[in-house]
GROMACS .gro file of N, CA and C in nm:
model
  342
    1UNK      N    1   1.958  -0.752   0.167
    1UNK     CA    2   1.890  -0.726   0.031
    1UNK      C    3   1.764  -0.804   0.010
    2UNK      N    4   1.754  -0.929   0.067
    2UNK     CA    5   1.625  -1.008   0.050
    2UNK      C    6   1.512  -0.934   0.122
    3UNK      N    7   1.546  -0.874   0.228
    3UNK     CA    8   1.442  -0.806   0.305
    3UNK      C    9   1.378  -0.699   0.233
    4UNK      N   10   1.467  -0.615   0.184
    4UNK     CA   11   1.434  -0.498   0.110
    4UNK      C   12   1.349  -0.543  -0.026
    5UNK      N   13   1.390  -0.658  -0.078
    5UNK     CA   14   1.340  -0.696  -0.194
    5UNK      C   15   1.197  -0.756  -0.176
    6UNK      N   16   1.190  -0.833  -0.053
    6UNK     CA   17   1.047  -0.892  -0.016
    6UNK      C   18   0.964  -0.775   0.033
    7UNK      N   19   1.024  -0.678   0.096
    7UNK     CA   20   0.932  -0.564   0.149
    7UNK      C   21   0.884  -0.485   0.020
    8UNK      N   22   0.958  -0.458  -0.084
    8UNK     CA   23   0.899  -0.391  -0.210
    8UNK      C   24   0.813  -0.459  -0.270
    9UNK      N   25   0.827  -0.586  -0.282
    9UNK     CA   26   0.728  -0.688  -0.341
    9UNK      C   27   0.581  -0.678  -0.267
   10UNK      N   28   0.603  -0.699  -0.139
   10UNK     CA   29   0.473  -0.693  -0.071
   10UNK      C   30   0.401  -0.556  -0.084
   11UNK      N   31   0.484  -0.471  -0.055
   11UNK     CA   32   0.420  -0.308  -0.075
   11UNK      C   33   0.360  -0.296  -0.213
   12UNK      N   34   0.423  -0.339  -0.328
   12UNK     CA   35   0.363  -0.328  -0.442
   12UNK      C   36   0.228  -0.418  -0.466
   13UNK      N   37   0.236  -0.525  -0.386
   13UNK     CA   38   0.111  -0.608  -0.388
   13UNK      C   39  -0.002  -0.548  -0.330
   14UNK      N   40   0.019  -0.471  -0.213
   14UNK     CA   41  -0.080  -0.391  -0.146
   14UNK      C   42  -0.123  -0.269  -0.232
   15UNK      N   43  -0.036  -0.196  -0.290
   15UNK     CA   44  -0.069  -0.073  -0.374
   15UNK      C   45  -0.152  -0.134  -0.488
   16UNK      N   46  -0.130  -0.248  -0.544
   16UNK     CA   47  -0.196  -0.293  -0.669
   16UNK      C   48  -0.350  -0.322  -0.623
   17UNK      N   49  -0.364  -0.387  -0.502
   17UNK     CA   50  -0.488  -0.414  -0.469
   17UNK      C   51  -0.568  -0.292  -0.424
   18UNK      N   52  -0.511  -0.167  -0.382
   18UNK     CA   53  -0.580  -0.051  -0.347
   18UNK      C   54  -0.600   0.028  -0.470
   19UNK      N   55  -0.556  -0.016  -0.580
   19UNK     CA   56  -0.583   0.058  -0.708
   19UNK      C   57  -0.474   0.146  -0.761
   20UNK      N   58  -0.370   0.148  -0.726
   20UNK     CA   59  -0.260   0.235  -0.778
   20UNK      C   60  -0.219   0.206  -0.919
   21UNK      N   61  -0.208   0.094  -0.958
   21UNK     CA   62  -0.191   0.039  -1.092
   21UNK      C   63  -0.246  -0.097  -1.114
   22UNK      N   64  -0.251  -0.151  -1.235
   22UNK     CA   65  -0.317  -0.272  -1.279
   22UNK      C   66  -0.230  -0.341  -1.380
   23UNK      N   67  -0.223  -0.457  -1.368
   23UNK     CA   68  -0.146  -0.546  -1.469
   23UNK      C   69  -0.233  -0.541  -1.599
   24UNK      N   70  -0.155  -0.522  -1.711
   24UNK     CA   71  -0.208  -0.511  -1.840
   24UNK      C   72  -0.226  -0.619  -1.920
   25UNK      N   73  -0.129  -0.702  -1.902
   25UNK     CA   74  -0.122  -0.830  -1.985
   25UNK      C   75  -0.086  -0.947  -1.896
   26UNK      N   76  -0.162  -1.056  -1.915
   26UNK     CA   77  -0.144  -1.178  -1.845
   26UNK      C   78  -0.032  -1.255  -1.866
   27UNK      N   79   0.025  -1.248  -1.993
   27UNK     CA   80   0.138  -1.307  -2.030
   27UNK      C   81   0.276  -1.253  -2.009
   28UNK      N   82   0.264  -1.119  -2.012
   28UNK     CA   83   0.388  -1.043  -1.987
   28UNK      C   84   0.380  -0.971  -1.853
   29UNK      N   85   0.493  -0.913  -1.799
   29UNK     CA   86   0.476  -0.809  -1.683
   29UNK      C   87   0.448  -0.686  -1.721
   30UNK      N   88   0.342  -0.638  -1.776
   30UNK     CA   89   0.324  -0.521  -1.811
   30UNK      C   90   0.220  -0.438  -1.721
   31UNK      N   91   0.237  -0.340  -1.678
   31UNK     CA   92   0.170  -0.266  -1.570
   31UNK      C   93   0.123  -0.126  -1.629
   32UNK      N   94   0.015  -0.075  -1.578
   32UNK     CA   95  -0.045   0.065  -1.622
   32UNK      C   96  -0.075   0.136  -1.486
   33UNK      N   97  -0.051   0.249  -1.473
   33UNK     CA   98  -0.082   0.356  -1.362
   33UNK      C   99  -0.227   0.384  -1.412
   34UNK      N  100  -0.304   0.377  -1.284
   34UNK     CA  101  -0.450   0.404  -1.296
   34UNK      C  102  -0.454   0.564  -1.337
   35UNK      N  103  -0.565   0.607  -1.411
   35UNK     CA  104  -0.575   0.743  -1.434
   35UNK      C  105  -0.556   0.849  -1.322
   36UNK      N  106  -0.636   0.831  -1.229
   36UNK     CA  107  -0.640   0.926  -1.125
   36UNK      C  108  -0.484   0.952  -1.047
   37UNK      N  109  -0.388   0.865  -1.070
   37UNK     CA  110  -0.275   0.877  -1.016
   37UNK      C  111  -0.142   0.920  -1.106
   38UNK      N  112  -0.198   0.974  -1.230
   38UNK     CA  113  -0.103   1.019  -1.325
   38UNK      C  114  -0.046   1.146  -1.277
   39UNK      N  115  -0.121   1.237  -1.201
   39UNK     CA  116  -0.076   1.350  -1.169
   39UNK      C  117  -0.036   1.373  -1.014
   40UNK      N  118  -0.058   1.274  -0.939
   40UNK     CA  119  -0.026   1.270  -0.800
   40UNK      C  120   0.061   1.158  -0.735
   41UNK      N  121   0.119   1.167  -0.626
   41UNK     CA  122   0.195   1.057  -0.584
   41UNK      C  123   0.134   0.993  -0.455
   42UNK      N  124   0.170   0.879  -0.428
   42UNK     CA  125   0.122   0.806  -0.310
   42UNK      C  126   0.222   0.793  -0.201
   43UNK      N  127   0.198   0.837  -0.080
   43UNK     CA  128   0.321   0.842   0.024
   43UNK      C  129   0.275   0.720   0.116
   44UNK      N  130   0.405   0.656   0.129
   44UNK     CA  131   0.389   0.527   0.221
   44UNK      C  132   0.480   0.567   0.347
   45UNK      N  133   0.427   0.566   0.442
   45UNK     CA  134   0.515   0.576   0.583
   45UNK      C  135   0.568   0.437   0.625
   46UNK      N  136   0.705   0.436   0.661
   46UNK     CA  137   0.743   0.308   0.713
   46UNK      C  138   0.830   0.341   0.834
   47UNK      N  139   0.822   0.257   0.934
   47UNK     CA  140   0.874   0.275   1.040
   47UNK      C  141   0.973   0.144   1.085
   48UNK      N  142   1.078   0.169   1.158
   48UNK     CA  143   1.153   0.062   1.182
   48UNK      C  144   1.308   0.087   1.191
   49UNK      N  145   1.387   0.017   1.268
   49UNK     CA  146   1.519   0.041   1.280
   49UNK      C  147   1.580   0.005   1.142
   50UNK      N  148   1.532  -0.104   1.077
   50UNK     CA  149   1.595  -0.167   0.953
   50UNK      C  150   1.579  -0.051   0.850
   51UNK      N  151   1.460  -0.003   0.838
   51UNK     CA  152   1.430   0.112   0.749
   51UNK      C  153   1.546   0.226   0.778
   52UNK      N  154   1.547   0.252   0.896
   52UNK     CA  155   1.637   0.388   0.931
   52UNK      C  156   1.785   0.374   0.926
   53UNK      N  157   1.831   0.243   0.959
   53UNK     CA  158   1.966   0.219   0.985
   53UNK      C  159   2.054   0.138   0.890
   54UNK      N  160   1.982   0.045   0.826
   54UNK     CA  161   2.056  -0.048   0.729
   54UNK      C  162   2.088   0.053   0.602
   55UNK      N  163   2.231   0.070   0.589
   55UNK     CA  164   2.276   0.118   0.469
   55UNK      C  165   2.211   0.084   0.330
   56UNK      N  166   2.174   0.175   0.234
   56UNK     CA  167   2.114   0.161   0.114
   56UNK      C  168   1.991   0.085   0.115
   57UNK      N  169   1.915   0.054   0.223
   57UNK     CA  170   1.800  -0.029   0.235
   57UNK      C  171   1.675   0.049   0.147
   58UNK      N  172   1.662   0.193   0.171
   58UNK     CA  173   1.554   0.251   0.101
   58UNK      C  174   1.602   0.245  -0.054
   59UNK      N  175   1.720   0.277  -0.090
   59UNK     CA  176   1.751   0.266  -0.254
   59UNK      C  177   1.720   0.131  -0.292
   60UNK      N  178   1.751   0.031  -0.216
   60UNK     CA  179   1.727  -0.123  -0.264
   60UNK      C  180   1.574  -0.148  -0.288
   61UNK      N  181   1.496  -0.092  -0.208
   61UNK     CA  182   1.342  -0.102  -0.208
   61UNK      C  183   1.311  -0.033  -0.336
   62UNK      N  184   1.360   0.082  -0.349
   62UNK     CA  185   1.307   0.165  -0.461
   62UNK      C  186   1.355   0.095  -0.607
   63UNK      N  187   1.477   0.052  -0.590
   63UNK     CA  188   1.521  -0.025  -0.714
   63UNK      C  189   1.456  -0.149  -0.747
   64UNK      N  190   1.419  -0.212  -0.644
   64UNK     CA  191   1.337  -0.337  -0.661
   64UNK      C  192   1.202  -0.307  -0.734
   65UNK      N  193   1.136  -0.198  -0.678
   65UNK     CA  194   1.014  -0.167  -0.713
   65UNK      C  195   1.015  -0.127  -0.864
   66UNK      N  196   1.106  -0.064  -0.909
   66UNK     CA  197   1.132  -0.027  -1.062
   66UNK      C  198   1.137  -0.142  -1.126
   67UNK      N  199   1.206  -0.257  -1.078
   67UNK     CA  200   1.234  -0.381  -1.162
   67UNK      C  201   1.101  -0.453  -1.174
   68UNK      N  202   1.043  -0.450  -1.067
   68UNK     CA  203   0.897  -0.536  -1.062
   68UNK      C  204   0.799  -0.466  -1.149
   69UNK      N  205   0.781  -0.341  -1.125
   69UNK     CA  206   0.668  -0.276  -1.212
   69UNK      C  207   0.726  -0.200  -1.331
   70UNK      N  208   0.753  -0.073  -1.302
   70UNK     CA  209   0.843   0.004  -1.408
   70UNK      C  210   0.892   0.137  -1.314
   71UNK      N  211   0.959   0.225  -1.385
   71UNK     CA  212   1.001   0.346  -1.332
   71UNK      C  213   0.878   0.445  -1.310
   72UNK      N  214   0.783   0.447  -1.417
   72UNK     CA  215   0.673   0.537  -1.407
   72UNK      C  216   0.614   0.517  -1.274
   73UNK      N  217   0.572   0.379  -1.254
   73UNK     CA  218   0.506   0.370  -1.141
   73UNK      C  219   0.572   0.363  -1.018
   74UNK      N  220   0.684   0.323  -1.007
   74UNK     CA  221   0.767   0.338  -0.886
   74UNK      C  222   0.796   0.482  -0.835
   75UNK      N  223   0.797   0.565  -0.949
   75UNK     CA  224   0.837   0.697  -0.922
   75UNK      C  225   0.709   0.764  -0.847
   76UNK      N  226   0.590   0.718  -0.872
   76UNK     CA  227   0.492   0.771  -0.806
   76UNK      C  228   0.467   0.739  -0.648
   77UNK      N  229   0.555   0.650  -0.610
   77UNK     CA  230   0.533   0.598  -0.465
   77UNK      C  231   0.651   0.670  -0.386
   78UNK      N  232   0.630   0.746  -0.301
   78UNK     CA  233   0.694   0.810  -0.215
   78UNK      C  234   0.720   0.728  -0.098
   79UNK      N  235   0.831   0.688  -0.047
   79UNK     CA  236   0.868   0.619   0.072
   79UNK      C  237   0.924   0.713   0.186
   80UNK      N  238   0.852   0.735   0.287
   80UNK     CA  239   0.914   0.820   0.406
   80UNK      C  240   0.918   0.755   0.523
   81UNK      N  241   0.989   0.813   0.613
   81UNK     CA  242   1.004   0.743   0.758
   81UNK      C  243   0.880   0.800   0.814
   82UNK      N  244   0.824   0.701   0.920
   82UNK     CA  245   0.707   0.760   0.995
   82UNK      C  246   0.736   0.711   1.138
   83UNK      N  247   0.741   0.822   1.218
   83UNK     CA  248   0.766   0.792   1.365
   83UNK      C  249   0.647   0.727   1.417
   84UNK      N  250   0.671   0.629   1.508
   84UNK     CA  251   0.561   0.542   1.562
   84UNK      C  252   0.451   0.479   1.465
   85UNK      N  253   0.491   0.435   1.356
   85UNK     CA  254   0.400   0.381   1.261
   85UNK      C  255   0.325   0.268   1.305
   86UNK      N  256   0.395   0.185   1.386
   86UNK     CA  257   0.306   0.077   1.432
   86UNK      C  258   0.205   0.115   1.541
   87UNK      N  259   0.235   0.219   1.616
   87UNK     CA  260   0.137   0.260   1.708
   87UNK      C  261   0.007   0.334   1.624
   88UNK      N  262   0.045   0.410   1.533
   88UNK     CA  263  -0.068   0.457   1.452
   88UNK      C  264  -0.138   0.368   1.377
   89UNK      N  265  -0.075   0.262   1.324
   89UNK     CA  266  -0.136   0.157   1.249
   89UNK      C  267  -0.228   0.079   1.338
   90UNK      N  268  -0.192   0.051   1.451
   90UNK     CA  269  -0.263  -0.011   1.550
   90UNK      C  270  -0.397   0.056   1.590
   91UNK      N  271  -0.374   0.191   1.613
   91UNK     CA  272  -0.496   0.269   1.646
   91UNK      C  273  -0.588   0.270   1.516
   92UNK      N  274  -0.525   0.279   1.394
   92UNK     CA  275  -0.615   0.292   1.293
   92UNK      C  276  -0.700   0.150   1.260
   93UNK      N  277  -0.636   0.058   1.293
   93UNK     CA  278  -0.690  -0.088   1.282
   93UNK      C  279  -0.816  -0.112   1.395
   94UNK      N  280  -0.793  -0.058   1.504
   94UNK     CA  281  -0.883  -0.062   1.597
   94UNK      C  282  -1.012   0.035   1.562
   95UNK      N  283  -0.993   0.150   1.532
   95UNK     CA  284  -1.064   0.253   1.484
   95UNK      C  285  -1.160   0.180   1.365
   96UNK      N  286  -1.109   0.120   1.277
   96UNK     CA  287  -1.179   0.082   1.153
   96UNK      C  288  -1.261  -0.051   1.192
   97UNK      N  289  -1.197  -0.132   1.285
   97UNK     CA  290  -1.285  -0.250   1.339
   97UNK      C  291  -1.405  -0.207   1.411
   98UNK      N  292  -1.370  -0.093   1.485
   98UNK     CA  293  -1.509  -0.046   1.582
   98UNK      C  294  -1.604   0.015   1.470
   99UNK      N  295  -1.563   0.095   1.378
   99UNK     CA  296  -1.675   0.119   1.271
   99UNK      C  297  -1.737   0.024   1.205
  100UNK      N  298  -1.658  -0.108   1.182
  100UNK     CA  299  -1.721  -0.188   1.113
  100UNK      C  300  -1.840  -0.260   1.208
  101UNK      N  301  -1.804  -0.282   1.321
  101UNK     CA  302  -1.888  -0.334   1.420
  101UNK      C  303  -2.010  -0.261   1.447
  102UNK      N  304  -1.981  -0.128   1.454
  102UNK     CA  305  -2.105  -0.028   1.459
  102UNK      C  306  -2.192  -0.039   1.351
  103UNK      N  307  -2.137  -0.049   1.216
  103UNK     CA  308  -2.220  -0.055   1.106
  103UNK      C  309  -2.292  -0.195   1.092
  104UNK      N  310  -2.248  -0.298   1.139
  104UNK     CA  311  -2.310  -0.425   1.148
  104UNK      C  312  -2.417  -0.434   1.234
  105UNK      N  313  -2.400  -0.368   1.349
  105UNK     CA  314  -2.509  -0.361   1.456
  105UNK      C  315  -2.618  -0.260   1.395
  106UNK      N  316  -2.601  -0.165   1.334
  106UNK     CA  317  -2.685  -0.079   1.284
  106UNK      C  318  -2.786  -0.160   1.173
  107UNK      N  319  -2.702  -0.239   1.081
  107UNK     CA  320  -2.785  -0.316   0.986
  107UNK      C  321  -2.853  -0.417   1.049
  108UNK      N  322  -2.823  -0.488   1.146
  108UNK     CA  323  -2.887  -0.595   1.224
  108UNK      C  324  -3.027  -0.542   1.281
  109UNK      N  325  -3.007  -0.412   1.340
  109UNK     CA  326  -3.115  -0.338   1.398
  109UNK      C  327  -3.226  -0.312   1.300
  110UNK      N  328  -3.193  -0.277   1.177
  110UNK     CA  329  -3.269  -0.244   1.058
  110UNK      C  330  -3.350  -0.361   1.012
  111UNK      N  331  -3.276  -0.481   1.016
  111UNK     CA  332  -3.349  -0.590   0.965
  111UNK      C  333  -3.450  -0.638   1.053
  112UNK      N  334  -3.445  -0.635   1.190
  112UNK     CA  335  -3.521  -0.679   1.297
  112UNK      C  336  -3.659  -0.609   1.267
  113UNK      N  337  -3.672  -0.465   1.234
  113UNK     CA  338  -3.787  -0.403   1.210
  113UNK      C  339  -3.856  -0.415   1.089
  114UNK      N  340  -3.783  -0.468   0.988
  114UNK     CA  341  -3.855  -0.492   0.848
  114UNK      C  342  -3.978  -0.595   0.862
   0.00000   0.00000   0.00000
């Protein structure tokens, strides 16, 4: 249960930083869905044997997300199994880093000629 609870909390932290929802009050745990997500869902792909094989793990994560934020926000998050998620994630990280390096090099070349 702790693993599912921690996974849910970490996932919600990432989704808050990416702009799915925002905290309304500093004193209370009140959260509000951002306007652009009122009509669409966010799909999160999860890979791993724990996700696939531990009974009720998926339900536990969903339940904890509802406790942390609220049902309205948790229902906008669709959790799905993603085959080879770590391989795809690694490829995405490398591609993102390569794009970052390319842009930095372009910026440094522009500065030399100014």
